[in-house]
Amino acid sequence: MTIQNSQAKKAVIRVQRFNPDVDRKPYLAEYEIAITADTTLLDALENIKSDLDGSLTFRRSCRHAICGSCAMSVNGVNTLVCNRRVEAFLDRKGRVTIRPLPYLPIIKDLVVDRTSFWEQYLRVKPWLIPPPSYDDSQPIDGEFHVSPEEVAALQSAETCIMCGACYSACQVVAMNKKYIGPHALLKAFLRVMDPRDSAPAERLAIVGGDDGVFRCHTIFNCIDACPKGLNPTQAIETMRKLAQKRLAFEAARVERQKSL
Amino acid sequence: MSYITGITHNEAITHDVLIIGAGLAGSWAAMAASKQGVGNIGVLSKLHPLRSHSGAAQGGIAAALNNVRPVAGTGPSGPLEAVSPGDEPPDSWELHMFDTIKGSDWLGDQDAIEIMVKEAPEIIYEYERMGCVFSRLSDGRIAQRRFGGHSVPRANYAADFTGHVLLHTIHEQALKQGVTFYSEWYCLDLILEDNICRGIVALDIVTGTLHLMRAKAVLFATGGYGRAWKITSNATANTGDGVAVAYNAGVPLMDMEFVQFHPTGLYGKGILMSEACRGEGGYLLNSAGERFMERYAADKMELAPRDLVSRSEQREINEGRGVGPDKEGVFLDLRHLGAERIMERLPQVHELARDFLGVDIITDPVAIQPTAHYSMGGIPADANCQVIADAAGTPVTGFYAAGECACISVHGANRLGTNSLLDASLFGRRAGLAIAEFVQNGAPLPPVSGDPVARSQARLSRYTAGVSGKPAESVSKIANALKETMTKNVGVFRDGERLEIAARDVKVLQERYTRAQIMDKGSRFNTDLLAAVETENLLTFSEVIVASALARTESRGAHYRTDYARRDDAQWLKHTLAHKNDDDGPRLDYKGVTIFYDRYPPEERKY
C-alpha cells in the first residue's frame, strides 16, 4: 500500500490542443497539476478538464483498460491513458506530452476520427459464420464442443479491445489507408482459427488480397503499441501461410465441424 | 451565442425502431428485431457501441447448463468436476429460480424470474453459436464456476473478461444484420404525449447538431448509474441518462432505493476485482488477518451474496479492523490459488491490481473495499420489456426498457452475480421480439406536436447564457459534492438521519445547479456540455433514490437501515414507484410483488 502514502508533487502535462473551428493548426498547451504516485494519465486529464480548462476534449469510459476509448500518444508512444501512471512518463523536468493517436484526422484536441479504422474492421466481416447445419430459425439446444487448446489459440485475439493503438502506430497504415490494418487482421485471424467458423477460405481470400497480410512490412510497431500485450504480426504471419493453402484449410474445417 | 448549430427542425430522422444504448440489452434487441424482419432499426450510443459498460463485466453469465458439479464432500470452495452424460443433473432452472428469489430478499417478481431462468441455457447456447469464446472443459463443453449466492456452480465464463467477449460477439452479429448505429449520439429528451411514445431528441456529439428522431417504438437500454457515488465500479458514462430522461418525461421509477455495493472494488479506485476471485476460492481478511466471513456467513463464507459480504466488510471497517492508509479497506487474498490458476482464470484481475495499486496478487493480498456497482431499480417494465406508467400496470404505448436501466424486477432487492449479463441479454432479446411484434402488427408512426428540439436547445443554451447578478457554479464541483453526500449518507448502511441530510444536500445542489456554467462554448464534440447534462441527470435520479430510501423503513437486500434493521414483510413487501412531482420531490406510490406463495413463499434469508 505504498502507493497511496506518497507525497503530492507537481507535474507539467503538455497536451496537444486543436479545435478546427477556431485554430489554424495544432499547438501544445501546458498545465501544471499536483500528482501522487497513483495518479493516472487519465486522472491528470480529468483534473485539467474539471479545474483548469473545461474545453479540453478527450474520450474515456471504463477507466481500466477494457473499453478501448482512451488510446493516445504519450511521449510519442501509443498507449491507453487510463491504466498508466503519470510518474512513469515524466522526464527530468517533470513533464509528459500527450498527443492524439497519429495518422488519423483530428476532430478536436485528443479526439481522432476513427472512420477508416471501423471501415477496415467491417471489411473482414468480423462476425462468425456458423456451420450450415446451424439453423437460425430453430430454438437452440446444446453447444458446440471446442477444445481448450482451440480456445487457447483464439485467446491471443479475442482480448483485443479495438482501441486503435496498433492501427495508428502502423507505418503501412500511415502510408496507405487501403491497408486492412493490424486490428482487423487480428479479428480475421480470430474467425479463421475458430473451428465453428464456416468461411475460412473466403476470409483468407479477403486478407490475402492486395491490401491484406502480404502488405505488412513486419515492423512490429503493432506489438509494441498493443496495451493488451497481443501480437497481430504473428497472426498476420500465420494467415500468410494459411492463405497459400486456403482451400485445403477449408476442407479440413468441414471435417472438423462434423464433430462439433 | 448558441451551442448548437444547424438545427434541423423539419428534417426529423425516422425509424421503425429506435434503441438508445448499444450494450448487451440494446444490441440484442436490435439483432432480435432485425431477425424478425424489422428492417429500419436505429441504435444510438453516446460512446462507440464497443465502449459500452457491458464489456467491463468480468466473472460470468448464469445458466443451469449442468456441465460441472462440486466434487462430493470437498466443501464450499473445493474442486469441481465435469458432469458425464447420464449423471444426475446437479442443477435445474428451479434451483436457479430459488437462489435468485432468495438473493432478491423476496422482492423479485417471480413470474419474470421464472422466464429468465428457464430461457437462460438457450441464451448461452446462442452466444456460443454466434462465436463467443467461452472457457472450456477438457471435453469441449462450456466451463462453469461458482458465484456468490448460487447454490451450485452455474457461472459460464470466458476467463475474467466474460462481458467483453459477449459484447463484441453481439455487436458483430448486429452489424451482420445491417442495423444502423449512431455512434456518439446522445439522447436528451423522450417525447411522450397521451401516454404514447413518439420519439426522442438527440444530440450528434461530433457536430453538435440537435435532431428530432421519430419512431414507432423506442427502447431504452441505457445501463446503470453508479456515477452518483465517489467509489464506484462504473464507467464514467454510467450517469443514469436513460432513467432521468424517462422520469422527466413522466414515467415513474421503480425500487430506486436498492443499489448494490460490490464487495471487492480496488481500494480507493472502486475498479472491480471480479467476484470470480471469490468464486475461484479467494479469502477476505481483516487487519488482524482473520477470515472474518466466519462471523457473518459460516456456511457460504466469501460466497455469500454481495449485499451480505459488503455489509460484513463495512462492519469490520467500522469496528476498526480495516486496512489501508485510511483503514477503509480489507484484504482479498488469492495467494493460495497459485500462479497458474490466477493467470489462467483471473488474468485481468492480476493486471488491475498490478497497474493500479502496484500489488502482485500471486505473492501479496490486495486491498479492496465495497464499491457502488449495480442498480436494481429503474424504469418499470413487464417481462416483455413494455414500460408501465403506474401501479395498475397501464402500458406506455411504444416505449420499452431493458437491461440495467430497466426494473423488470428479476433482481428484487439484491442481484446475484452473473444474473446481470443474463438479464441484459435475455430481456434485450425479449424486447426485440416484443417490439417486432408491435411494429409488424401495424403500429403507426405517431405525430409530434410542438417543437421538442427548441425545448432541448433552450435547456442547453442555459449553460452559457449565465444568470444575471449571481456567481456561476462549476458543474464538476456540484457533481463531486453530490458524490460525497451519496457516499457518506446513502451507502452500505443507512439511517433516517443520514438520509435526511442527503435529501437536503441534493436539494441545495439542485438549486446551485440552476447557476451552473461551462467553459467550452463551441458546438464541436463538446464534452463539457455533455458533463453538464449528465450531472443534471445525476441530481435528478439521486433525489428519487434518497426519497425512496427514506420512505422504506425496513432492511431488505441492499437497502439496509440501522434504524430499521429487520425486514418487514407486513408493511414493505411491495415495490416503490416514484412519480415526478414538480412542486416537491417525487410522489411515492407502491405496487405489489408477484409471488408464487405455493412454491416460493417468503422466508427468512440465511446463508
Coordinates of N, CA, C and O in Angstrom, one line a residue, chain B residues 102-187:
Chain B
K102 N -34.3 -15.9 -3.4 CA -33.7 -15.7 -2.1 C -32.7 -14.5 -2.1 O -32.7 -13.7 -1.2
G103 N -31.9 -14.5 -3.1 CA -31.0 -13.4 -3.3 C -31.7 -12.0 -3.3 O -31.2 -11.0 -2.8
S104 N -32.9 -12.0 -3.9 CA -33.7 -10.8 -4.1 C -34.3 -10.4 -2.8 O -35.0 -9.3 -2.8
D105 N -34.2 -11.2 -1.8 CA -34.9 -11.0 -0.5 C -36.4 -10.9 -0.7 O -37.1 -10.1 -0.1
W106 N -36.9 -11.7 -1.7 CA -38.3 -11.9 -2.0 C -38.9 -10.7 -2.6 O -40.1 -10.6 -2.8
L107 N -38.1 -9.7 -3.0 CA -38.7 -8.5 -3.7 C -38.8 -8.7 -5.2 O -39.4 -8.0 -5.9
G108 N -38.1 -9.8 -5.7 CA -38.1 -10.0 -7.2 C -39.5 -10.5 -7.6 O -40.1 -11.3 -6.9
D109 N -40.0 -10.2 -8.8 CA -41.2 -10.7 -9.3 C -41.0 -12.1 -9.9 O -40.3 -12.3 -10.8
Q110 N -41.7 -13.0 -9.3 CA -41.4 -14.4 -9.5 C -41.8 -14.9 -10.9 O -41.2 -15.8 -11.5
D111 N -42.8 -14.2 -11.5 CA -43.1 -14.6 -12.9 C -42.0 -14.2 -13.9 O -41.7 -15.0 -14.8
A112 N -41.4 -13.1 -13.7 CA -40.3 -12.6 -14.5 C -39.1 -13.5 -14.3 O -38.3 -13.8 -15.2
I113 N -38.8 -13.8 -13.0 CA -37.6 -14.6 -12.7 C -37.8 -16.0 -13.4 O -36.8 -16.5 -13.9
E114 N -39.0 -16.5 -13.3 CA -39.2 -17.9 -13.9 C -38.8 -17.9 -15.4 O -38.2 -18.8 -15.9
I115 N -39.3 -16.8 -16.1 CA -39.0 -16.7 -17.5 C -37.4 -16.6 -17.7 O -36.9 -17.3 -18.6
M116 N -36.8 -15.8 -16.9 CA -35.3 -15.6 -17.0 C -34.6 -16.9 -16.9 O -33.7 -17.3 -17.7
V117 N -34.8 -17.6 -15.8 CA -34.0 -18.9 -15.5 C -34.4 -20.0 -16.5 O -33.5 -20.8 -16.8
K118 N -35.6 -20.0 -17.0 CA -36.0 -21.1 -17.9 C -35.3 -20.9 -19.3 O -34.9 -21.8 -20.0
E119 N -35.2 -19.6 -19.7 CA -34.6 -19.3 -21.0 C -33.1 -19.2 -21.0 O -32.5 -19.1 -22.0
A120 N -32.5 -19.2 -19.8 CA -31.1 -18.9 -19.7 C -30.2 -19.8 -20.5 O -29.4 -19.3 -21.2
P121 N -30.4 -21.2 -20.4 CA -29.5 -22.0 -21.2 C -29.5 -21.7 -22.7 O -28.5 -21.7 -23.4
E122 N -30.7 -21.4 -23.2 CA -30.8 -21.1 -24.6 C -30.0 -19.9 -25.0 O -29.4 -19.8 -26.1
I123 N -30.0 -18.8 -24.2 CA -29.2 -17.6 -24.4 C -27.7 -18.0 -24.5 O -26.9 -17.5 -25.4
I124 N -27.2 -18.8 -23.6 CA -25.8 -19.2 -23.6 C -25.5 -20.0 -24.9 O -24.5 -19.7 -25.5
Y125 N -26.3 -20.9 -25.2 CA -26.1 -21.7 -26.5 C -26.1 -20.8 -27.7 O -25.3 -20.9 -28.6
E126 N -27.0 -19.7 -27.7 CA -27.0 -18.8 -28.8 C -25.7 -18.0 -28.9 O -25.1 -17.9 -30.0
Y127 N -25.3 -17.5 -27.7 CA -24.0 -16.8 -27.7 C -22.9 -17.7 -28.3 O -22.0 -17.3 -29.1
E128 N -22.9 -19.0 -27.8 CA -21.9 -19.9 -28.2 C -21.8 -20.1 -29.7 O -20.8 -20.1 -30.3
R129 N -23.0 -20.2 -30.3 CA -23.1 -20.4 -31.7 C -22.9 -19.2 -32.6 O -22.7 -19.2 -33.8
M130 N -22.9 -18.0 -31.9 CA -22.5 -16.8 -32.6 C -21.0 -16.5 -32.5 O -20.5 -15.5 -33.0
G131 N -20.3 -17.4 -31.8 CA -18.8 -17.2 -31.9 C -18.2 -16.8 -30.6 O -17.0 -16.5 -30.5
C132 N -19.0 -16.8 -29.5 CA -18.4 -16.4 -28.2 C -17.4 -17.4 -27.7 O -17.6 -18.6 -27.8
V133 N -16.2 -16.9 -27.4 CA -15.1 -17.8 -27.0 C -15.2 -18.0 -25.5 O -14.5 -17.4 -24.7
F134 N -16.0 -19.0 -25.0 CA -16.1 -19.3 -23.6 C -14.9 -20.2 -23.2 O -14.3 -20.9 -24.0
S135 N -14.5 -20.1 -21.9 CA -13.6 -21.1 -21.4 C -14.2 -22.5 -21.4 O -15.5 -22.6 -21.3
R136 N -13.4 -23.5 -21.6 CA -14.0 -24.8 -21.9 C -13.5 -25.9 -20.9 O -12.3 -25.8 -20.4
L137 N -14.3 -27.0 -20.8 CA -13.8 -28.2 -20.1 C -13.0 -29.0 -21.1 O -13.0 -28.7 -22.3
S138 N -12.3 -30.0 -20.6 CA -11.4 -30.8 -21.5 C -12.2 -31.5 -22.6 O -11.7 -31.7 -23.6
D139 N -13.5 -31.8 -22.4 CA -14.3 -32.4 -23.4 C -14.9 -31.4 -24.4 O -15.7 -31.8 -25.3
G140 N -14.6 -30.1 -24.2 CA -15.1 -29.1 -25.2 C -16.3 -28.4 -24.8 O -16.8 -27.5 -25.5
R141 N -17.0 -28.8 -23.7 CA -18.2 -28.1 -23.3 C -17.8 -26.8 -22.5 O -16.6 -26.7 -22.1
I142 N -18.8 -25.9 -22.3 CA -18.5 -24.7 -21.7 C -18.2 -24.9 -20.2 O -18.9 -25.7 -19.5
A143 N -17.1 -24.3 -19.7 CA -16.7 -24.4 -18.3 C -17.6 -23.6 -17.4 O -18.1 -22.5 -17.9
Q144 N -17.8 -24.0 -16.2 CA -18.6 -23.2 -15.2 C -17.8 -23.0 -13.9 O -17.0 -23.8 -13.6
R145 N -18.1 -22.0 -13.2 CA -17.5 -21.7 -11.9 C -18.6 -21.3 -10.9 O -19.7 -21.1 -11.2
R146 N -18.1 -21.2 -9.6 CA -19.0 -20.8 -8.5 C -19.2 -19.3 -8.5 O -18.3 -18.6 -9.0
F147 N -20.3 -18.9 -8.0 CA -20.5 -17.4 -7.7 C -21.3 -17.2 -6.5 O -22.1 -18.1 -6.1
G148 N -21.2 -16.1 -5.9 CA -21.9 -15.8 -4.6 C -23.4 -15.9 -4.7 O -24.0 -15.5 -5.7
G149 N -24.0 -16.6 -3.7 CA -25.5 -16.7 -3.6 C -26.1 -17.8 -4.5 O -27.3 -18.1 -4.4
H150 N -25.3 -18.4 -5.4 CA -25.7 -19.5 -6.2 C -25.4 -20.8 -5.5 O -24.2 -21.0 -5.1
S151 N -26.3 -21.7 -5.3 CA -26.0 -22.9 -4.5 C -25.2 -24.0 -5.3 O -24.7 -24.9 -4.7
V152 N -25.1 -23.8 -6.6 CA -24.2 -24.7 -7.4 C -23.4 -23.9 -8.4 O -23.8 -22.7 -8.7
P153 N -22.3 -24.4 -8.9 CA -21.6 -23.7 -9.9 C -22.4 -23.6 -11.2 O -22.7 -24.6 -11.9
R154 N -22.8 -22.4 -11.6 CA -23.5 -22.2 -12.9 C -23.1 -20.9 -13.6 O -23.9 -20.5 -14.5
A155 N -22.0 -20.4 -13.2 CA -21.5 -19.2 -13.9 C -20.7 -19.6 -15.1 O -19.6 -20.2 -15.0
N156 N -21.2 -19.4 -16.3 CA -20.5 -19.7 -17.6 C -19.6 -18.5 -17.9 O -20.0 -17.4 -17.8
Y157 N -18.3 -18.8 -18.3 CA -17.4 -17.7 -18.3 C -16.4 -17.8 -19.4 O -16.1 -18.8 -20.0
A158 N -15.7 -16.6 -19.7 CA -14.6 -16.5 -20.6 C -13.5 -15.9 -19.7 O -13.5 -14.6 -19.5
A159 N -12.6 -16.7 -19.1 CA -11.6 -16.2 -18.1 C -12.3 -15.2 -17.2 O -13.4 -15.4 -16.6
D160 N -11.7 -13.9 -17.1 CA -12.4 -12.9 -16.3 C -12.7 -11.7 -17.2 O -12.6 -10.5 -16.8
F161 N -13.0 -12.0 -18.5 CA -13.4 -10.9 -19.4 C -14.7 -11.4 -20.1 O -14.8 -11.2 -21.3
T162 N -15.6 -11.9 -19.4 CA -16.8 -12.5 -20.0 C -17.6 -11.4 -20.7 O -18.0 -11.6 -21.8
G163 N -17.8 -10.3 -20.1 CA -18.6 -9.2 -20.7 C -18.0 -8.7 -22.0 O -18.7 -8.5 -22.9
H164 N -16.7 -8.6 -22.0 CA -16.0 -8.1 -23.2 C -16.3 -9.1 -24.3 O -16.6 -8.6 -25.5
V165 N -16.2 -10.4 -24.1 CA -16.4 -11.3 -25.2 C -17.9 -11.3 -25.6 O -18.2 -11.4 -26.8
L166 N -18.8 -11.3 -24.7 CA -20.2 -11.2 -25.1 C -20.5 -10.0 -25.9 O -21.2 -10.0 -26.9
L167 N -20.0 -8.8 -25.4 CA -20.3 -7.6 -26.1 C -19.8 -7.5 -27.5 O -20.5 -7.2 -28.4
H168 N -18.6 -8.0 -27.7 CA -18.0 -8.0 -29.0 C -18.8 -9.0 -29.9 O -19.1 -8.6 -31.1
T169 N -19.2 -10.1 -29.4 CA -19.9 -11.1 -30.2 C -21.3 -10.5 -30.6 O -21.6 -10.6 -31.8
I170 N -22.0 -9.9 -29.7 CA -23.4 -9.4 -30.1 C -23.3 -8.2 -31.0 O -24.1 -8.0 -31.9
H171 N -22.3 -7.4 -30.8 CA -22.1 -6.2 -31.7 C -21.8 -6.7 -33.1 O -22.4 -6.2 -34.1
E172 N -20.9 -7.7 -33.2 CA -20.6 -8.2 -34.6 C -21.9 -8.7 -35.3 O -22.1 -8.5 -36.5
Q173 N -22.7 -9.4 -34.5 CA -23.9 -10.0 -35.1 C -24.9 -9.0 -35.5 O -25.7 -9.1 -36.4
A174 N -25.0 -7.9 -34.7 CA -25.9 -6.8 -35.0 C -25.4 -6.1 -36.3 O -26.2 -5.7 -37.1
L175 N -24.1 -6.0 -36.5 CA -23.6 -5.4 -37.7 C -23.9 -6.3 -38.9 O -24.3 -5.8 -40.0
K176 N -23.8 -7.6 -38.7 CA -24.1 -8.6 -39.7 C -25.6 -8.4 -40.2 O -25.9 -8.6 -41.3
Q177 N -26.5 -8.0 -39.2 CA -27.9 -7.8 -39.5 C -28.2 -6.5 -40.3 O -29.3 -6.3 -40.7
G178 N -27.2 -5.7 -40.4 CA -27.3 -4.4 -41.1 C -28.0 -3.3 -40.3 O -28.6 -2.4 -40.8
V179 N -27.9 -3.4 -38.9 CA -28.5 -2.4 -38.1 C -27.7 -1.1 -38.2 O -26.5 -1.1 -38.4
T180 N -28.5 0.0 -38.2 CA -27.8 1.4 -38.3 C -27.4 1.8 -36.9 O -28.2 1.9 -36.0
F181 N -26.1 2.0 -36.7 CA -25.6 2.5 -35.4 C -25.3 4.0 -35.5 O -24.6 4.5 -36.4
Y182 N -25.8 4.8 -34.6 CA -25.5 6.2 -34.4 C -24.4 6.3 -33.3 O -24.8 6.3 -32.1
S183 N -23.2 6.3 -33.7 CA -22.1 6.2 -32.7 C -21.8 7.7 -32.2 O -21.7 8.6 -33.0
E184 N -21.8 7.8 -30.9 CA -21.5 9.2 -30.3 C -22.7 10.1 -30.6 O -22.5 11.3 -31.0
W185 N -23.9 9.6 -30.4 CA -25.1 10.4 -30.3 C -25.7 10.3 -28.9 O -25.7 9.2 -28.3
Y186 N -26.3 11.4 -28.5 CA -26.8 11.4 -27.1 C -28.2 11.8 -27.0 O -28.7 12.8 -27.6
C187 N -29.0 11.0 -26.2 CA -30.4 11.2 -26.1 C -30.7 12.2 -25.0 O -30.4 12.0 -23.9

